[in-house]
Coordinates of C-alpha atoms in Angstrom, one line a residue:
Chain A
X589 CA 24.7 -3.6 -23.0
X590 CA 25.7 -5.4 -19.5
X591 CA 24.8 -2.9 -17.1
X592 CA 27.2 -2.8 -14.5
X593 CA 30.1 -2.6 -16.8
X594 CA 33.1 -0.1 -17.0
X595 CA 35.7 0.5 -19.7
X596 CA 39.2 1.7 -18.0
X597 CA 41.4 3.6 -20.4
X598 CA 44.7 4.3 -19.2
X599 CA 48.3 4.1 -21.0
X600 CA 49.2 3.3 -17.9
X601 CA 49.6 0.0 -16.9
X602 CA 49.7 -0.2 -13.1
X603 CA 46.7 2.4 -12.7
X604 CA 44.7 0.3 -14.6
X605 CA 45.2 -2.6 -13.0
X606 CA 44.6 -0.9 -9.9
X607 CA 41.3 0.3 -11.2
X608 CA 40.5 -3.4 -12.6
X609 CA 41.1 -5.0 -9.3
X610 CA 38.6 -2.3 -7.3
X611 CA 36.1 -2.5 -9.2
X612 CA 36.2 -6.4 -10.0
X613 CA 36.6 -6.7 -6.3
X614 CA 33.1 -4.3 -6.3
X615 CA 31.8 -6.8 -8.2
X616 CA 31.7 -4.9 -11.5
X617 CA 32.5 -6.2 -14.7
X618 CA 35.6 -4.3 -16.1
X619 CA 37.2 -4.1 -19.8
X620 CA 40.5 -2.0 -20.6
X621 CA 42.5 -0.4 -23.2
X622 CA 45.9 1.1 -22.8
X623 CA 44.6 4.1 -25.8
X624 CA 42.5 6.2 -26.6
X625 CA 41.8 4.4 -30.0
X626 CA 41.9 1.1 -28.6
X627 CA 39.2 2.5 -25.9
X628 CA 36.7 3.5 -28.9
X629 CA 37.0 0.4 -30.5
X630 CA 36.2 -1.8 -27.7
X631 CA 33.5 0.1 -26.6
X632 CA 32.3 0.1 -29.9
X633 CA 31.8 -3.3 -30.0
X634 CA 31.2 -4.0 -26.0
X635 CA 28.9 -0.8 -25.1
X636 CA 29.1 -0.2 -21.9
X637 CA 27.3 2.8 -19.3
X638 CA 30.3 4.2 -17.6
X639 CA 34.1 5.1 -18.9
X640 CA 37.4 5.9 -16.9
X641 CA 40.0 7.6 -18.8
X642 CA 43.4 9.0 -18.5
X643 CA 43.8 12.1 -20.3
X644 CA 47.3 12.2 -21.8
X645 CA 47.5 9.3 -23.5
X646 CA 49.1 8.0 -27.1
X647 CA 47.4 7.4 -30.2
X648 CA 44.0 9.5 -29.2
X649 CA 44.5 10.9 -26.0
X650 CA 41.0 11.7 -23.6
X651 CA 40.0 14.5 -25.4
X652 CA 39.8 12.3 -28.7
X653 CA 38.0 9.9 -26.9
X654 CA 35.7 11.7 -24.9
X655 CA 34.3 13.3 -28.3
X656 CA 34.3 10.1 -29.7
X657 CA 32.2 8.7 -27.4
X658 CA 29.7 11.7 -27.2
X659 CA 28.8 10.9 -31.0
X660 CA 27.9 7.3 -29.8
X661 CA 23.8 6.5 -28.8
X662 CA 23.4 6.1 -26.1
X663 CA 26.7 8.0 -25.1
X664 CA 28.4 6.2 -21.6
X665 CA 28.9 8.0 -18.6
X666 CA 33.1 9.3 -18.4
X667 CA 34.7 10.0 -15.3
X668 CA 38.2 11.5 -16.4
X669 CA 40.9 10.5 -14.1
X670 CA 43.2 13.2 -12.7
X671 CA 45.4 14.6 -10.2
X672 CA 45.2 17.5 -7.8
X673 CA 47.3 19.7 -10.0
X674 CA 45.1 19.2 -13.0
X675 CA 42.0 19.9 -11.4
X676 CA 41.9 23.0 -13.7
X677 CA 42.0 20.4 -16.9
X678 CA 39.2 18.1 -15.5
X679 CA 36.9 20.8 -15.1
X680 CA 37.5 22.1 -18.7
X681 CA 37.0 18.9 -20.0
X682 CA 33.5 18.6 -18.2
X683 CA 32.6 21.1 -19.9
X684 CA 33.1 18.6 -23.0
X685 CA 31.4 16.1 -21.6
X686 CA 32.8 15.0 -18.9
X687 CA 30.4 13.7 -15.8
X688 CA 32.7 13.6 -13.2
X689 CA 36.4 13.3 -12.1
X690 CA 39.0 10.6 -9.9
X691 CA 41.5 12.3 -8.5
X692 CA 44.8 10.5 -8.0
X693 CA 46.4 8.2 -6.0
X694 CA 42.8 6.2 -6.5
X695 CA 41.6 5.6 -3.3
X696 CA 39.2 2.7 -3.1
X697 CA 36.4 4.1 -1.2
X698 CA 35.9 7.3 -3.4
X699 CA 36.5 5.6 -6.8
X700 CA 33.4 3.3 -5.9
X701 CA 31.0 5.9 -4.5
X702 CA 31.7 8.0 -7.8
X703 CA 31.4 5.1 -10.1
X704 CA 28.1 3.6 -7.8
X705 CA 27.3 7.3 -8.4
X706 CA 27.8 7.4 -12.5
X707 CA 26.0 3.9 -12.9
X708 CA 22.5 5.7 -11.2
X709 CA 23.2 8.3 -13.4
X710 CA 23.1 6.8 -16.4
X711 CA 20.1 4.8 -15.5
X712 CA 18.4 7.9 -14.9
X713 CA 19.3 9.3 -18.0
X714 CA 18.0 6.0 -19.9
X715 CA 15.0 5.9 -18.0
X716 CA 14.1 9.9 -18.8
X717 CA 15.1 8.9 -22.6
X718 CA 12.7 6.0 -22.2
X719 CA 9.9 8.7 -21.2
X720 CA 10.6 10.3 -23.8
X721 CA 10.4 8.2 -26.7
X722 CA 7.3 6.8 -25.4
X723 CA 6.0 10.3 -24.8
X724 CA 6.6 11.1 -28.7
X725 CA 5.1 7.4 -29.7
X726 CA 1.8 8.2 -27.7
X727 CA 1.1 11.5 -29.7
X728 CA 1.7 10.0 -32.5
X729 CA -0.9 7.4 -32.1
X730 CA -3.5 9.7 -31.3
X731 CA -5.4 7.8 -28.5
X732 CA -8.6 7.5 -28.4
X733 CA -9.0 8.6 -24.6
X734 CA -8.8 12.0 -25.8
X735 CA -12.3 12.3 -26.8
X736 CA -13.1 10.6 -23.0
X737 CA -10.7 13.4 -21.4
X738 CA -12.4 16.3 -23.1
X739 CA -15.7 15.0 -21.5
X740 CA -14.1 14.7 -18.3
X741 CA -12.3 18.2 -18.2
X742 CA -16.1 19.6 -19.3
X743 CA -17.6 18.8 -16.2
X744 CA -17.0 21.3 -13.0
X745 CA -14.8 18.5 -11.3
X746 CA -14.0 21.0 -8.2
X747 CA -17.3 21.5 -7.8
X748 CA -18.5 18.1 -8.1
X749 CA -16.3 16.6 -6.1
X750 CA -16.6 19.5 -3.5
X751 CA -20.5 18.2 -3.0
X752 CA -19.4 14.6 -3.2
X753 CA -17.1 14.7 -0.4
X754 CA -19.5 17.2 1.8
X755 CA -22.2 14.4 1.5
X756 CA -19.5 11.8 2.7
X757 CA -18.4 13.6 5.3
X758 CA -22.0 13.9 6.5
X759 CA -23.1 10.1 5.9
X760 CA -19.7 9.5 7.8
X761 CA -20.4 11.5 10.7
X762 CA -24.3 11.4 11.1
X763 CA -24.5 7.7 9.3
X764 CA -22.5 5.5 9.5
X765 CA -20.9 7.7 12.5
X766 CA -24.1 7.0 14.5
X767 CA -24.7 3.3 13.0
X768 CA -20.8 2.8 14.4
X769 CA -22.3 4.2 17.9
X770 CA -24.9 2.4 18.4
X771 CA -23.4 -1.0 17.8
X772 CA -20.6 -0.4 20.4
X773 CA -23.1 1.3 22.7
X774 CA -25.4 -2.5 22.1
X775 CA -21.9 -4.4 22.8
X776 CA -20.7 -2.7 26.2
X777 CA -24.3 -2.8 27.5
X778 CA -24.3 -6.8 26.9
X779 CA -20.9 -7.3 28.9
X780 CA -20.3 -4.2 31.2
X781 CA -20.9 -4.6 34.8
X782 CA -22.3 -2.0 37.3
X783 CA -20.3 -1.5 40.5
X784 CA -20.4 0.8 43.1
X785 CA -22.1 3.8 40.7
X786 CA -19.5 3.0 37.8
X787 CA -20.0 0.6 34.5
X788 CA -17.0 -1.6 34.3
X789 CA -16.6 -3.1 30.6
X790 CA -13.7 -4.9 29.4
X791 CA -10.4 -3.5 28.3
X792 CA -10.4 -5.4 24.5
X793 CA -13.6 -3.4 24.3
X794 CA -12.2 -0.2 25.6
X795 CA -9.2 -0.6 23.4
X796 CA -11.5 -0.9 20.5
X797 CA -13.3 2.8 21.1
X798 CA -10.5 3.8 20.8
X799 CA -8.6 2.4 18.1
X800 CA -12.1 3.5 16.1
X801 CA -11.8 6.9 17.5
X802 CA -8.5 7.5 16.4
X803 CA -9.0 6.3 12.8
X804 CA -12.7 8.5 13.0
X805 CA -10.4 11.4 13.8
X806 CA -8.1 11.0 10.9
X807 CA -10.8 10.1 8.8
X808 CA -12.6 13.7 9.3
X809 CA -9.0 15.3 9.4
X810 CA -8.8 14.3 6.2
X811 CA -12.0 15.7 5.0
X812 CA -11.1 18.6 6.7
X813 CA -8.1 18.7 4.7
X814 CA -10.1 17.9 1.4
X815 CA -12.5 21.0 1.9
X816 CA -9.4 23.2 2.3
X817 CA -7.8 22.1 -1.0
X818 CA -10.6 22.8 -2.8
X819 CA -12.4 25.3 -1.3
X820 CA -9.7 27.9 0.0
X821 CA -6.9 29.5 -1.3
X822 CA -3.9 28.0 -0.5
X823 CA -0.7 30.0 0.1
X824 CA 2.0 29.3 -1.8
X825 CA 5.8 30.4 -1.3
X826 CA 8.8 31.4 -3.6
X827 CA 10.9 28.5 -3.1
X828 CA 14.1 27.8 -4.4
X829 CA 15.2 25.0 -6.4
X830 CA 18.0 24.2 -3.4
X831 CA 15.0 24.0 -0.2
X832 CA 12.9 21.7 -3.2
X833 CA 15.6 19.3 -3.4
X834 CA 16.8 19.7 0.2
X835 CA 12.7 18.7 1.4
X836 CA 13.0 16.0 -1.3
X837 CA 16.1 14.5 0.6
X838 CA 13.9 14.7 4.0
X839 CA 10.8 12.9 2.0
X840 CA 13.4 10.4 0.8
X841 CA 14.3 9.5 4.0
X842 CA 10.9 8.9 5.2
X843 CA 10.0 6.5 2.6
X844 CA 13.0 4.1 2.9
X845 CA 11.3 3.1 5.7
X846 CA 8.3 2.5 4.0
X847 CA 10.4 0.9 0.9
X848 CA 11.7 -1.8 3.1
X849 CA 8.4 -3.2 3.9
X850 CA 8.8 -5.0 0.7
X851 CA 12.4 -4.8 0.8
X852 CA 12.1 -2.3 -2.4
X853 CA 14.7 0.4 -3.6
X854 CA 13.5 4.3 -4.0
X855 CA 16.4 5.8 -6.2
X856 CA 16.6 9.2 -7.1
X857 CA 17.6 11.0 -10.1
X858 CA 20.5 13.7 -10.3
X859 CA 18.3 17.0 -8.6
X860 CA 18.8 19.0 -11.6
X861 CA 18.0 22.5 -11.2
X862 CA 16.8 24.4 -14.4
X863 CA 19.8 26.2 -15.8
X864 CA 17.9 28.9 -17.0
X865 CA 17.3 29.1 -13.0
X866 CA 13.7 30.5 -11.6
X867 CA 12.0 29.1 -9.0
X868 CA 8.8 27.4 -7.5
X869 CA 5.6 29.0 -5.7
X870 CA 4.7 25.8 -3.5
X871 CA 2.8 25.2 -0.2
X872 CA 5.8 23.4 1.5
X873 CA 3.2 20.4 3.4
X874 CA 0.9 20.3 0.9
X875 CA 3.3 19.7 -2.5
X876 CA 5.5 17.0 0.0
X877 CA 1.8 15.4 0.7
X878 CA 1.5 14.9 -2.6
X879 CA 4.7 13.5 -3.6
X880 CA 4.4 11.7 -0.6
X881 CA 1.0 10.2 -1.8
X882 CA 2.2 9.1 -5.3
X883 CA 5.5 7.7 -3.5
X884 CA 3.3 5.8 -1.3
X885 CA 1.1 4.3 -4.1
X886 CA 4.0 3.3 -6.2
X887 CA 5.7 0.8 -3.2
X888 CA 2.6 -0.4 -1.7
X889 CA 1.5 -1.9 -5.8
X890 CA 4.7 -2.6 -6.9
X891 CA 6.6 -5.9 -6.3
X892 CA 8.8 -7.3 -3.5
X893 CA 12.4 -6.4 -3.9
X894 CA 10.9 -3.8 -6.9
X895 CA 12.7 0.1 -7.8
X896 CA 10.7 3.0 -8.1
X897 CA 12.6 5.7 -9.9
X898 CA 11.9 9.2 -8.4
X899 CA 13.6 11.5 -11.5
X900 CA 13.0 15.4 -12.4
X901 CA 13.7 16.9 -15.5
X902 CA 13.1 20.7 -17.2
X903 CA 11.3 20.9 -20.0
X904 CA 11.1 24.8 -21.2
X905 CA 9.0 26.4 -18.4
X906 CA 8.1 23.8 -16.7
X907 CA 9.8 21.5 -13.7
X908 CA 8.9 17.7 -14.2
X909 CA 8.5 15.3 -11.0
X910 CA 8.4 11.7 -12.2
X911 CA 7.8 8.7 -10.0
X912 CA 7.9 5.4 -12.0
X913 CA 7.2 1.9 -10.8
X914 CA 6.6 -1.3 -12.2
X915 CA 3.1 -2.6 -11.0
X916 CA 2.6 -6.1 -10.2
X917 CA 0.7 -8.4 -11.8
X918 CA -1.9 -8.9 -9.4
X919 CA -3.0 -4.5 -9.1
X920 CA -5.8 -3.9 -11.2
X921 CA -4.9 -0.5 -12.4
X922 CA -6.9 1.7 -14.8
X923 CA -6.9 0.4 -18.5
X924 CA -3.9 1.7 -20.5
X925 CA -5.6 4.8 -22.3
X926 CA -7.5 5.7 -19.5
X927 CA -4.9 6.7 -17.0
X928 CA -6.9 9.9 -16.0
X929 CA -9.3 7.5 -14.0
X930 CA -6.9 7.4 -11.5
X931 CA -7.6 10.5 -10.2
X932 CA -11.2 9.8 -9.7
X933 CA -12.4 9.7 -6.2
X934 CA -13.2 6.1 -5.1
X935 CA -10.8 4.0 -7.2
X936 CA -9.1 1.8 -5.8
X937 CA -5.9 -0.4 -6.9
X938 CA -6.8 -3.5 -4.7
X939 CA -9.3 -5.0 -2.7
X940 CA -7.8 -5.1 0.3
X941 CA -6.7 -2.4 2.9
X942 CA -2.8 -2.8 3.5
X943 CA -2.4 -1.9 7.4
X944 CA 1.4 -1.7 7.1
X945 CA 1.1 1.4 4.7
X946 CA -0.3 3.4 7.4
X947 CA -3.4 4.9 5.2
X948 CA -7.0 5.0 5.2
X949 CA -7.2 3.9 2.3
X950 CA -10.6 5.1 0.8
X951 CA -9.4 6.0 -2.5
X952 CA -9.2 9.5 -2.0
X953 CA -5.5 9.8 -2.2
X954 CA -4.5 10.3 -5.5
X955 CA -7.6 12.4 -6.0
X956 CA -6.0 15.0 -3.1
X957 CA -2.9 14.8 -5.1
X958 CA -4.3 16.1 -8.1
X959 CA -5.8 18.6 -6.4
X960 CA -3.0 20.1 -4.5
X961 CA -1.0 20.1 -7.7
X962 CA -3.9 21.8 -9.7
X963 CA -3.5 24.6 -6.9
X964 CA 0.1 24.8 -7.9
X965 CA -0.6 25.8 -11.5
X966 CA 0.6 22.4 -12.1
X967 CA -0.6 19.5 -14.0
X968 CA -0.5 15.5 -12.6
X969 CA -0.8 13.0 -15.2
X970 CA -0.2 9.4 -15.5
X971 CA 1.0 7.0 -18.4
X972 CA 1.6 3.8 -18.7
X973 CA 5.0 3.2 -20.1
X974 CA 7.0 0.7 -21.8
X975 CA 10.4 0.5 -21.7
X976 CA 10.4 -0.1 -25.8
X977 CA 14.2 0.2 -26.3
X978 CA 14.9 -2.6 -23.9
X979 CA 12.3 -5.1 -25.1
X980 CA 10.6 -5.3 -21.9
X981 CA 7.0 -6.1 -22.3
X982 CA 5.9 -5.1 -18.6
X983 CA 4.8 -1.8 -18.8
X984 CA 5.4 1.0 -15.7
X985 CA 3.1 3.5 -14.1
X986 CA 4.4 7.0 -14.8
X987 CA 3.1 9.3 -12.4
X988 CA 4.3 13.2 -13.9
X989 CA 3.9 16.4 -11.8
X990 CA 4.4 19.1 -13.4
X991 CA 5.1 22.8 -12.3
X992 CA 5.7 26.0 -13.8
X993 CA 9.3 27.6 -13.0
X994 CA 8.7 31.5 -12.1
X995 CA 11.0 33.5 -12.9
X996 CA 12.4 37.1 -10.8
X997 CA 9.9 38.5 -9.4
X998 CA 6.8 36.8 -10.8
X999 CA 4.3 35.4 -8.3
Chain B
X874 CA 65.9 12.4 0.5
X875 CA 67.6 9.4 2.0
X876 CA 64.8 8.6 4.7
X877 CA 63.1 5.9 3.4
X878 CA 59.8 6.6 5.0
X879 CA 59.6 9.9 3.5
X880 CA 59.6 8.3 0.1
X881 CA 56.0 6.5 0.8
X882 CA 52.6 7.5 1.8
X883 CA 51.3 4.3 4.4
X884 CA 47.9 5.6 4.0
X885 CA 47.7 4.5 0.0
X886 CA 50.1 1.5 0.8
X887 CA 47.9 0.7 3.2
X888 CA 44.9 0.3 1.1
X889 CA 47.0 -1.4 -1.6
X890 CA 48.0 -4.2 0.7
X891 CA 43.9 -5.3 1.3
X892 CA 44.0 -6.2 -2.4
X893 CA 46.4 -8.8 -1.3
X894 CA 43.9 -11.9 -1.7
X895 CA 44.2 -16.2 -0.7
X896 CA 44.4 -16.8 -4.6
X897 CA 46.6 -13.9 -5.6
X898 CA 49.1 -13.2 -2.2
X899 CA 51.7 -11.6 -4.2
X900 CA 49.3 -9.3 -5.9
X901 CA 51.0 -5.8 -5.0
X902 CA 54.4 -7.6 -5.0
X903 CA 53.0 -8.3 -8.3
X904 CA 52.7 -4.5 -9.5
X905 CA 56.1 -2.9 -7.8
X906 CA 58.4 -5.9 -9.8
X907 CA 56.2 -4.2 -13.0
X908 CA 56.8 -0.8 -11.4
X909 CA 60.6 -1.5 -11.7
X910 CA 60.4 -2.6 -15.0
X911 CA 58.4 0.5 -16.0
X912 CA 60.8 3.0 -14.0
X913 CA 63.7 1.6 -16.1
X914 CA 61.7 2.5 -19.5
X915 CA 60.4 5.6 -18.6
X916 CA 63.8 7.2 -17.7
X917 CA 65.3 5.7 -21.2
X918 CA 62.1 7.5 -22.8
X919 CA 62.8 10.4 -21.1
X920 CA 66.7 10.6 -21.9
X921 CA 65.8 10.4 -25.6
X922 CA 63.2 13.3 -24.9
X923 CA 65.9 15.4 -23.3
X924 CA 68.2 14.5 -26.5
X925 CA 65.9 15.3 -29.3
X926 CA 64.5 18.3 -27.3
X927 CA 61.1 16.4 -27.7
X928 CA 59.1 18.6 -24.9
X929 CA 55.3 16.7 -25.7
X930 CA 57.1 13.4 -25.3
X931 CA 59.1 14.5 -21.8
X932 CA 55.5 15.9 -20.5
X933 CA 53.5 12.8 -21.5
X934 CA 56.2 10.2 -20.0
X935 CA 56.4 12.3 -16.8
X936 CA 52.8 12.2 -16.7
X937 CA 52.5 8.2 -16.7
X938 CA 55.2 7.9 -14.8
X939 CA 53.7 10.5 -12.2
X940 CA 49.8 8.5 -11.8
X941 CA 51.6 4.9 -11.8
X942 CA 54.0 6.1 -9.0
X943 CA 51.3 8.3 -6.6
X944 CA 49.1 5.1 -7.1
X945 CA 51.6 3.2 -5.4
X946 CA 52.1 5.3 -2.7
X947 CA 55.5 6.4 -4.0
X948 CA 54.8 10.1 -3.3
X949 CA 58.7 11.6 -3.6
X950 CA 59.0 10.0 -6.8
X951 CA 55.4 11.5 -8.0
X952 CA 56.4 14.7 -6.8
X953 CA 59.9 14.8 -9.3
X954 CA 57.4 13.8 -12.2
X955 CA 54.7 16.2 -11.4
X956 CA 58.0 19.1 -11.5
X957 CA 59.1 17.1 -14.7
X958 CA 56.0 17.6 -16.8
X959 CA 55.1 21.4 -15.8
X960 CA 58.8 22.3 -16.1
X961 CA 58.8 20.1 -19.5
X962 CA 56.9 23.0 -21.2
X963 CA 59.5 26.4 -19.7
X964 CA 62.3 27.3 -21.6
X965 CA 65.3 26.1 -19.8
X966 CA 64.7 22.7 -21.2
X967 CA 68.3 21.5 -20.6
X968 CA 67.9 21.7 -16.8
X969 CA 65.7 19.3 -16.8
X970 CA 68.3 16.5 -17.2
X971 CA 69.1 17.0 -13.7
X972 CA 65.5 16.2 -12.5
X973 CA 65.9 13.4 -14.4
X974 CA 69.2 12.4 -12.7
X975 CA 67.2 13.2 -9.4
X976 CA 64.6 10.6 -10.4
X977 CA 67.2 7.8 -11.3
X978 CA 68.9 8.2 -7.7
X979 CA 65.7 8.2 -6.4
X980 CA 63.9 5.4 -8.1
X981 CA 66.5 2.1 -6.6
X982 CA 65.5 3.9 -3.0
X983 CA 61.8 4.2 -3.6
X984 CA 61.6 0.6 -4.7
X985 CA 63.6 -1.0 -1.8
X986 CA 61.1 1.6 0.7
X987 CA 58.2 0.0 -1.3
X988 CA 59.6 -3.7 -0.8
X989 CA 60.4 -3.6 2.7
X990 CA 56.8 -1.7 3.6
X991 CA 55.4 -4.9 1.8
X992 CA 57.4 -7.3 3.5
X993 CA 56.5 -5.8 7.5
X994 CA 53.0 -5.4 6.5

């Protein structure tokens, strides 16, 4: 399968050479046919992930094909090609099976924005199919970390971790808070000068209160934050699929600034409502904090010039949030089979803090996702994943939230 | 009908003429001399449409020739095919020979608009 391929199907000739030269010029390798027939047969022999086809057409015209081409495995992506008039048709035929229409005269500008458009689409749909697979092979082996997660989910976790950070918080503030203090206060009294009823100490010095002050503030912020997620009762709201995906697009924007720290790509899946429809109950900040978090985690130890995969998916009652990334070789991550570990307070992926990243970096954050998805009735789990149908040995991190769709008036 | 300009939309030709490249210059020279050749064809195939009251044929040729001309900017010519193939499946199906006589005047005109937009550009 070459992956930025297309098959054009079109009887006729000048619209597919017009389609040929666009998307060559797009640098996309292109194939053709001039039937329906013709168009089955090449892509049975040169798969490809995205088809443009005529409808009326001899032999087997784009109905034909586009059943034809739904038997296949993996099916392609078809955009039908159209005009204004027949916009009736196209949608019809999307009911078939269709993904998406060109309407005619082909304008160069839309054409590639819907086939850039087609090409993510189907490397969502691969990648979800990829989950999936590997979901099924995982059961099937029956893991022995089973037996290590019962012993975990025994234990009173809230309530452990409740008295672990409470003594933190304390040693931070009354130890190593006052151990902090007293070094400065031994530093400014060896250099500040006494003029004129005032202590004059340098401004690095001054500069450095502060800087500590600031992350000291953040630091108990967070704790603060902690003790709320698992002490009180969080609020959540009936929110619709539309304001999800619509605070998705603002947390999307957010991170492609953190994405081009290592000049990495975030791309997103289709955002799929359920089509059963329902809702979610979420606390707005607190769910984006989250997602946020595991976003976060996924650039910061994945590769330069890597692409993390942010896809959703229903599955029955539940909503699915994945975010997938390939690690790099260097992040010492939890042993495959042991994911849950993850979510322990204190673990940390590297030994270093990365400043760029703007965290604290304690290895708390993960552990405050869980938590805030737990207090959405929702699960967070990771996997390791590999990518078994495309003989990659590298395996990915597969970070799963998942959330239960209410439906009516359920709360 | 006889204003050129009102054959053509500049917008599409426009567009067209940036796929003009240093290795291929004559590229969309290129696809109106095949555009000619394909005019000619289409209105035989539809004449023996009209003869053998073939209304599936009529409606499939109109349709080609209808995405091969709006692609080219050739928008009066379109507009004949697009009446062509709806009016392919009413009942007066002997009318229809003078669309097609309206698309035979009209082709020689659209072609010459077509080659003298290319030749200003």
């Amino acid at each position: 399968m070459k992956e930025r391929s297309i098959l054009i199907v079109d009887d006729d000739e000048i619209s597919r050479e017009l389609l040929i030269r666009y998307l060559r010029n797009h640098g996309l390798n292109v194939i053709a046919a001039s039937n329906g027939r013709e168009g089955l047969e090449l892509f049975e022999r040169n798969p490809v992930p995205v088809v443009i086809t005529d409808l009326y057409m001899p032999d087997l015209d784009g109905r034909g094909l586009v059943q034809g081409l739904a038997a296949t495995n993996p099916p392609p992506v078809i955009l039908m090609q159209t005009v204004e008039q027949d916009a009736a048709t196209a949608v019809e035929m999307m009911r078939e099976g269709v993904h998406d229409y060109i309407i005619k005269p082909i304008r160069e500008r839309e054409l590639i924005f819907r086939v850039d458009r087609a090409l993510e689409y189907y490397e969502s749909q691969r990648t979800l199919e990829a989950l999936e697979q590997e979901r099924r092979m995982r059961l099937d082996r029956q893991l022995n970390w089973n037996v290590w997660k019962e012993a975990v989910a025994s234990r009173d976790s809230d309530r452990y971790d409740s008295s672990l950070f409470q003594n933190l918080r304390v040693c931070f503030t009354q130890g190593a808070g006052f151990g902090g203090l007293v070094a400065l206060a031994e530093l400014m009294e060896g250099v500040a000068q006494k003029q004129d009823g005032f202590y004059m100490i340098p401004e690095e010095i001054m500069t450095e209160i502060l800087s500590n002050a600031a992350t000291a503030r953040r630091t108990l912020e967070e704790f603060r934050e902690l003790d709320t997620i698992l002490n009180a009762e969080i609020a959540l709201e009936p929110t619709s699929f539309e304001q999800f995906f619509k605070m998705q697009q603002e947390l999307l924007r957010e991170m492609q600034a953190l994405a081009t720290i290592k000049q990495q790509t975030i791309k997103q899946g289709t955002p799929t409502p359920p089509a059963t429809g329902g809702h979610l109950l979420m606390h707005g900040t607190y769910l984006q904090r989250a997602l946020r978090e595991l976003l976060v985690n996924a650039c910061k130890f994945s590769d330069e010039k890597s692409e993390i995969l942010l896809l959703y998916k229903t599955a029955g009652s539940k909503f699915l949030i994945t975010v997938l990334n390939k690690p790099g070789a260097t992040v010492n991550l939890a042993v495959p089979g042991f994911e849950h570990a993850l979510f322990e307070p204190f673990l940390r992926f590297g030994s270093t803090v990365d400043e760029r990243y703007g965290t604290l970096d304690y290895g708390l954050g993960l552990t405050q996702a869980e938590k805030i998805v737990r207090s959405h009735r929702g699960r967070l789990t990771a996997s390791h994943v590999r990518f078994h149908l495309e003989n990659d040995e590298a395996f990915r991190l597969n970070m799963e939230v998942e959330l239960p769709i209410v439906k009516g008036d359920e709360t | 009908m006889d204003d050129t300009t009102e054959h053509l939309n500049n917008s599409i030709l426009n567009d067209l003429m940036q796929l003009n490249s240093e290795s291929e210059p004559r590229f969309v020279e290129g696809l109106i001399d095949r555009f000619e050749t394909l005019i000619a064809e289409k209105i035989a195939e539809m004449r023996v449409a009209l003869d053998t009251g073939d209304r599936d044929r009529l409606f499939k040729v109109a349709h080609s020739l209808k995405g091969s001309g709006a692609n080219l900017g050739a928008v009066a010519l379109a507009d004949i095919c697009r009446d062509l193939q709806t009016d392919s499946q009413a009942a007066n199906f002997e009318s229809l020979g003078g669309m097609v006589d309206g698309l035979e005047y009209l082709a020689p005109r659209t072609l010459e608009a077509l080659r003298q937009y290319v030749r200003t550009a």
